[in-house]
mmCIF file of C-alpha atoms in Angstrom:
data_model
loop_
_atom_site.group_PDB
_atom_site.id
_atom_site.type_symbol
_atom_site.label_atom_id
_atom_site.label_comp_id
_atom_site.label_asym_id
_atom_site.label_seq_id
_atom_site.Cartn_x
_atom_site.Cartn_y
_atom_site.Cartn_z
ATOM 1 C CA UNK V 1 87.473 83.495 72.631
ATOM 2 C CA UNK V 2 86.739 79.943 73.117
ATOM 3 C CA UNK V 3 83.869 78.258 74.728
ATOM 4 C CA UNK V 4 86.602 77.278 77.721
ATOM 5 C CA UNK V 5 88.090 80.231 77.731
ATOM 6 C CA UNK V 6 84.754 82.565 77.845
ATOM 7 C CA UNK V 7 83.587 79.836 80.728
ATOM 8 C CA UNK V 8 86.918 80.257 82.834
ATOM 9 C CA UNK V 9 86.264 84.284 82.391
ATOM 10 C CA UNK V 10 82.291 83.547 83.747
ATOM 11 C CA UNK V 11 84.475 81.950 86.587
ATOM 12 C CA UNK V 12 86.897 84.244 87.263
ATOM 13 C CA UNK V 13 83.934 87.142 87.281
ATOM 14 C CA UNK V 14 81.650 85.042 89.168
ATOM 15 C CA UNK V 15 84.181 84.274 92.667
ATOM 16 C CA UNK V 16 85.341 88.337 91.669
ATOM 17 C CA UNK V 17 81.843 89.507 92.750
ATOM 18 C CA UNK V 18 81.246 86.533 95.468
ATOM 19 C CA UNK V 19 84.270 87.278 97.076
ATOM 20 C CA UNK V 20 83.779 91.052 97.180
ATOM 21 C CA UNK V 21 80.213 90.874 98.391
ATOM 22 C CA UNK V 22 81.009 87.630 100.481
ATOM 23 C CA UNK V 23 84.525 87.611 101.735
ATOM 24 C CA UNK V 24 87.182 85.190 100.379
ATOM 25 C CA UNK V 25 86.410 83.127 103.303
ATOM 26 C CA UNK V 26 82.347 82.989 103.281
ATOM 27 C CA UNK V 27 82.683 82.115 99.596
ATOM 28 C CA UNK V 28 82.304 78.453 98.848
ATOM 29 C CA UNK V 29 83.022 76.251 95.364
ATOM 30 C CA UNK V 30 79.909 75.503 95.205
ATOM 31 C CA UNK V 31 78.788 79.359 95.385
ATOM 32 C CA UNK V 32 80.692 80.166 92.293
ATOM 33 C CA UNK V 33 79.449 77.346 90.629
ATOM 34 C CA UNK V 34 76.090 78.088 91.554
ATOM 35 C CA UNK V 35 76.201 81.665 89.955
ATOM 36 C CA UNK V 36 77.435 79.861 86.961
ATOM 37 C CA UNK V 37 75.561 76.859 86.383
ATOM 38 C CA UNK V 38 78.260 74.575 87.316
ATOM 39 C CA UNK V 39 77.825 71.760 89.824
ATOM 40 C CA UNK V 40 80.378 70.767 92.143
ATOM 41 C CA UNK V 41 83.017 68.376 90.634
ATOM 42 C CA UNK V 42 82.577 69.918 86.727
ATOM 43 C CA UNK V 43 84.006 73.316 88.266
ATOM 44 C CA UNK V 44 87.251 71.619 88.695
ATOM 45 C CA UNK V 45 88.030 71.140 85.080
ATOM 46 C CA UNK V 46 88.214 74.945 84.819
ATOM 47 C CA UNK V 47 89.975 76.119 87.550
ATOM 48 C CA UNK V 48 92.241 73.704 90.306
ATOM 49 C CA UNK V 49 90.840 75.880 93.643
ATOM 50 C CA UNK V 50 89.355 79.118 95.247
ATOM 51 C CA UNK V 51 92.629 79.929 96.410
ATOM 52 C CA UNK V 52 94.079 79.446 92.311
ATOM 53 C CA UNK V 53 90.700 81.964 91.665
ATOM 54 C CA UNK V 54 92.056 84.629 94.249
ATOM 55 C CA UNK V 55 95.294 84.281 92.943
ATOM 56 C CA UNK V 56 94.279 84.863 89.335
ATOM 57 C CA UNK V 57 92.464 88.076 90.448
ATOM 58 C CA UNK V 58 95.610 89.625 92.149
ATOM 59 C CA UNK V 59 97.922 88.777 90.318
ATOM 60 C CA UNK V 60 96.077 90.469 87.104
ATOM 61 C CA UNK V 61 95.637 93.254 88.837
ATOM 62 C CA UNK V 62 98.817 94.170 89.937
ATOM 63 C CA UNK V 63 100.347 92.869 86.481
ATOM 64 C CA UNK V 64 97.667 95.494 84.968
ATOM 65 C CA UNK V 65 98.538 97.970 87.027
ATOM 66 C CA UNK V 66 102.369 97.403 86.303
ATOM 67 C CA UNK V 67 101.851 97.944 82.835
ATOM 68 C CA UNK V 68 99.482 101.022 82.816
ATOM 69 C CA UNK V 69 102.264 102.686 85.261
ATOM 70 C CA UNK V 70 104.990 101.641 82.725
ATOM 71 C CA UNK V 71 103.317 103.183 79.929
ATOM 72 C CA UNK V 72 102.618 106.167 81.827
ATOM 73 C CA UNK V 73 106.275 106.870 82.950
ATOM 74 C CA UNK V 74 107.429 106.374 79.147
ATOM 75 C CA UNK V 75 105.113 109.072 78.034
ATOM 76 C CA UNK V 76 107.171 112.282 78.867
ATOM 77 C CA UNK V 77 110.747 113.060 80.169
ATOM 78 C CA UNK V 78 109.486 115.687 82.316
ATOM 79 C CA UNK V 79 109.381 114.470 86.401
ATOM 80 C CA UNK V 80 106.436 116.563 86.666
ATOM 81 C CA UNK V 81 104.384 115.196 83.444
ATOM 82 C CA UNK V 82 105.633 111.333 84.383
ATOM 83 C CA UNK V 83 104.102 111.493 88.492
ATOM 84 C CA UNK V 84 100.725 113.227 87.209
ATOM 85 C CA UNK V 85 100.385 110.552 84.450
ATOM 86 C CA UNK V 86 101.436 107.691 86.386
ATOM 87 C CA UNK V 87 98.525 109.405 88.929
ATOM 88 C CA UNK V 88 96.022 109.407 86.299
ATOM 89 C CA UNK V 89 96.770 106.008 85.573
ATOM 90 C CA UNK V 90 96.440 105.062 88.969
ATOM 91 C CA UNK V 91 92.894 106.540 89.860
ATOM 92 C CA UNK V 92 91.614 105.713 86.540
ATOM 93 C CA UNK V 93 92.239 101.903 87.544
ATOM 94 C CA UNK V 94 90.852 102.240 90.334
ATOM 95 C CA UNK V 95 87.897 103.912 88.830
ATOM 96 C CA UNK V 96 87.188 101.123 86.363
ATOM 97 C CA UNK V 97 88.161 97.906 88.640
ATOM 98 C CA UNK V 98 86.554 98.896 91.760
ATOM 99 C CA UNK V 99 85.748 95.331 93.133
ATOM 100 C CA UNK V 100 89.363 94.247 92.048
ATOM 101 C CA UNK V 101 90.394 96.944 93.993
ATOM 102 C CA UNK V 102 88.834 95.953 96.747
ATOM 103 C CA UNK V 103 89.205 92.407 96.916
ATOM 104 C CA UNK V 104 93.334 93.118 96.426
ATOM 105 C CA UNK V 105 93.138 95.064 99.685
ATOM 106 C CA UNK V 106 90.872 93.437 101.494
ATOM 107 C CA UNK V 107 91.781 89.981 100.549
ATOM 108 C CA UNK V 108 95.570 89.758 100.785
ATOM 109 C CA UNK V 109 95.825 87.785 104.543
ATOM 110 C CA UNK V 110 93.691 85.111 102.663
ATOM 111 C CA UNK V 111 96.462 83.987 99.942
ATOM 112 C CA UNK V 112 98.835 81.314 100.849
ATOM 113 C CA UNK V 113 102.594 81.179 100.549
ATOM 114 C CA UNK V 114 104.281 81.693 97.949
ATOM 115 C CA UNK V 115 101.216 83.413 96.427
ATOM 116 C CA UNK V 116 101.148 86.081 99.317
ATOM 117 C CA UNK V 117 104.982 86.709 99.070
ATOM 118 C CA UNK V 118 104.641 86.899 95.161
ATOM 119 C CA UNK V 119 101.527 89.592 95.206
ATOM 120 C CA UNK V 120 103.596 91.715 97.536
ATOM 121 C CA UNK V 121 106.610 91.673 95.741
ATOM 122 C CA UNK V 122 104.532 92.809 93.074
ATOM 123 C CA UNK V 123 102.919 95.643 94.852
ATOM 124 C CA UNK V 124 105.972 96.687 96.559
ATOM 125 C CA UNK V 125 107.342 97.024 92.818
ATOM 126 C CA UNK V 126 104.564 99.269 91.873
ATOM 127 C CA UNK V 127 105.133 101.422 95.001
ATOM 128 C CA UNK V 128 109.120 101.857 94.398
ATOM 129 C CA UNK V 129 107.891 102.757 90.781
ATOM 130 C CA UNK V 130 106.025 106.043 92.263
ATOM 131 C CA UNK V 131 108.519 106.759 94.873
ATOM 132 C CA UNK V 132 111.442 106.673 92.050
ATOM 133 C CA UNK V 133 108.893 109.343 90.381
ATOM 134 C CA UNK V 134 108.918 111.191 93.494
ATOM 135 C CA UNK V 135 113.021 110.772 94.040
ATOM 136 C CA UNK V 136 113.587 111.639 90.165
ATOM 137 C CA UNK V 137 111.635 114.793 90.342
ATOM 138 C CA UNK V 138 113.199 116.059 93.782
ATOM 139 C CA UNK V 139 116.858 115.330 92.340
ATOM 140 C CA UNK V 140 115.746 117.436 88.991
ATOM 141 C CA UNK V 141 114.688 120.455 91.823
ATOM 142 C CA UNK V 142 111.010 119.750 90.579
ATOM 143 C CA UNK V 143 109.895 118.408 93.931
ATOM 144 C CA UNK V 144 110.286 119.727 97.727
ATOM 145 C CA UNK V 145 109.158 116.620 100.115
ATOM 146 C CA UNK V 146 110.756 115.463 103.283
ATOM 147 C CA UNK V 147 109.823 111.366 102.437
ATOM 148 C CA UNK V 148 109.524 110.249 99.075
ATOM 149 C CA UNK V 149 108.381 106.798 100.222
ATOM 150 C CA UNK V 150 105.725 108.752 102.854
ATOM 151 C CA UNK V 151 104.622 110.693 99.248
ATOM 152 C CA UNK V 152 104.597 107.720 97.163
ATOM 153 C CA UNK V 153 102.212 106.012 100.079
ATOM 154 C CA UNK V 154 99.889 109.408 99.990
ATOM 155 C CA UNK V 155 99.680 109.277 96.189
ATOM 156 C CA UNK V 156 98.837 105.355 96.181
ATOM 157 C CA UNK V 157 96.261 105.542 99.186
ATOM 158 C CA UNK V 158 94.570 108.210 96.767
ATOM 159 C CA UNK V 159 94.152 106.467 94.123
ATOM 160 C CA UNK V 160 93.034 103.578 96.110
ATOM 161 C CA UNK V 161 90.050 105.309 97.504
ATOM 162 C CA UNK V 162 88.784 105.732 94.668
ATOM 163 C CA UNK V 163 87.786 102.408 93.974
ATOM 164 C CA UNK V 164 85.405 102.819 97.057
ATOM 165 C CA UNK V 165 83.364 105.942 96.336
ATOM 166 C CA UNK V 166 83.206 106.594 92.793
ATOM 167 C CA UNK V 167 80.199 105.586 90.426
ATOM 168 C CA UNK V 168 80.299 105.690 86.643
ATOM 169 C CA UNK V 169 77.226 107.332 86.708
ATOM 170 C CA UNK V 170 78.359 109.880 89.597
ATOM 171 C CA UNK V 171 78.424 113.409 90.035
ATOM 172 C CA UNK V 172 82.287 113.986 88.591
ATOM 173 C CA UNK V 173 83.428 112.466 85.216
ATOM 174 C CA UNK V 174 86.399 109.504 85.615
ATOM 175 C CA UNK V 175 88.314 112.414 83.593
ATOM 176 C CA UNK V 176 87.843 115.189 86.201
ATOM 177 C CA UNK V 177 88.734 112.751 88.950
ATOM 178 C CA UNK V 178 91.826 111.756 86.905
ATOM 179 C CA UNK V 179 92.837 115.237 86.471
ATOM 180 C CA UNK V 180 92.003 116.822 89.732
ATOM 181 C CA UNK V 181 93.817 113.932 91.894
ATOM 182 C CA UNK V 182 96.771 114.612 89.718
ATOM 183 C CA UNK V 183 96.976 118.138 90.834
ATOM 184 C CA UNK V 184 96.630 116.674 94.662
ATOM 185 C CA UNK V 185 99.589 114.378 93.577
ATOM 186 C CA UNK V 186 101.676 117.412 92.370
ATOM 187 C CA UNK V 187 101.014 119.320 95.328
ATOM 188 C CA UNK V 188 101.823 116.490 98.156
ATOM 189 C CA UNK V 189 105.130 116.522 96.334
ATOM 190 C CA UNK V 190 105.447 120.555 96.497
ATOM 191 C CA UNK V 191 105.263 120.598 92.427
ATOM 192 C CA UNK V 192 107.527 123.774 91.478
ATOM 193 C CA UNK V 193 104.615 125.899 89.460
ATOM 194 C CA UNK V 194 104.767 125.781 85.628
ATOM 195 C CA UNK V 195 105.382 129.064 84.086
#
């Protein structure tokens, strides 16, 4: 990594964890300089704005997400396999990138347009891609649920809570999370047994 690039990644970190602890809104420039070393004006030749910082931070995430969901999906053929790993996927995220988790949520009245229209295509992309789980697996006679969307919303608020209670150095493993909200997943959707 270069010097520029390892200093915009201080950056990006830097507003990350002022903006979860602070709010979007209480955060200043000059904060996230501060916790860098960076006065005012030299800030600017690494990133443009707060708002460009914010941005950055959604817009990984949900591209992150995108991907782990993908690869999860293209694992298996099997409806039931693809929704548990795409679960898995989902809470392990969340377990890993709690504050980006929580600045995504929290944070997503404070982007301006187009950004805000952008990040919601996005996560209205990676909520289709769980409720076409849910859909595939009820048309295969997998699934019994009266709302796919309602299911896909159940499955995604899951995974998003996550992100506010679990520690790394907690009482359950980031595996037996993973595994267990899976099963919760696979029942919400009334997951025919295996034999």
């Amino acid at each position: 990594m270069t010097v520029s690039g390892s200093r915009t990644e201080g950056i990006r970190a830097a507003a990350l964890d002022l903006f979860t602890r602070l709010g979007y809104g209480a955060t200043t420039m000059a904060d996230i300089g501060a916790a860098v070393g960076i006065r005012g004006p030299s800030l600017y030749k690494h990133v443009a704005s707060k708002q460009d910082l914010l941005v950055q931070i959604m817009t990984d995430t949900m591209d992150n997400l995108l991907a782990l969901h993908r690869v999860a999906v293209d694992s298996s053929s099997d409806p039931t396999e693809r929704l548990r790993r795409a679960t898995e996927a989902h809470v392990r995220y969340h377990a890993r990138h709690r504050q980006e988790a929580f600045v995504g949520n929290r944070e997503i009245r404070s982007l301006t347009e187009p950004h805000r229209t952008k990040i919601l295509a996005r996560r209205a992309e990676y909520e289709a891609g769980f409720r076409d789980l849910v859909t595939e697996g009820v048309a295969a006679g997998c699934f019994r649920v009266a709302s796919a969307r309602l299911a896909s919303y159940a499955i995604l608020d899951l995974g998003m809570g996550v992100a506010t209670w679990f520690r790394d150095d907690g009482e359950l493993t980031e595996d037996t999370v993973a595994w267990q909200y899976g099963e919760f997943a696979l029942s919400m959707v009334g997951a025919t047994p295996r034999s």
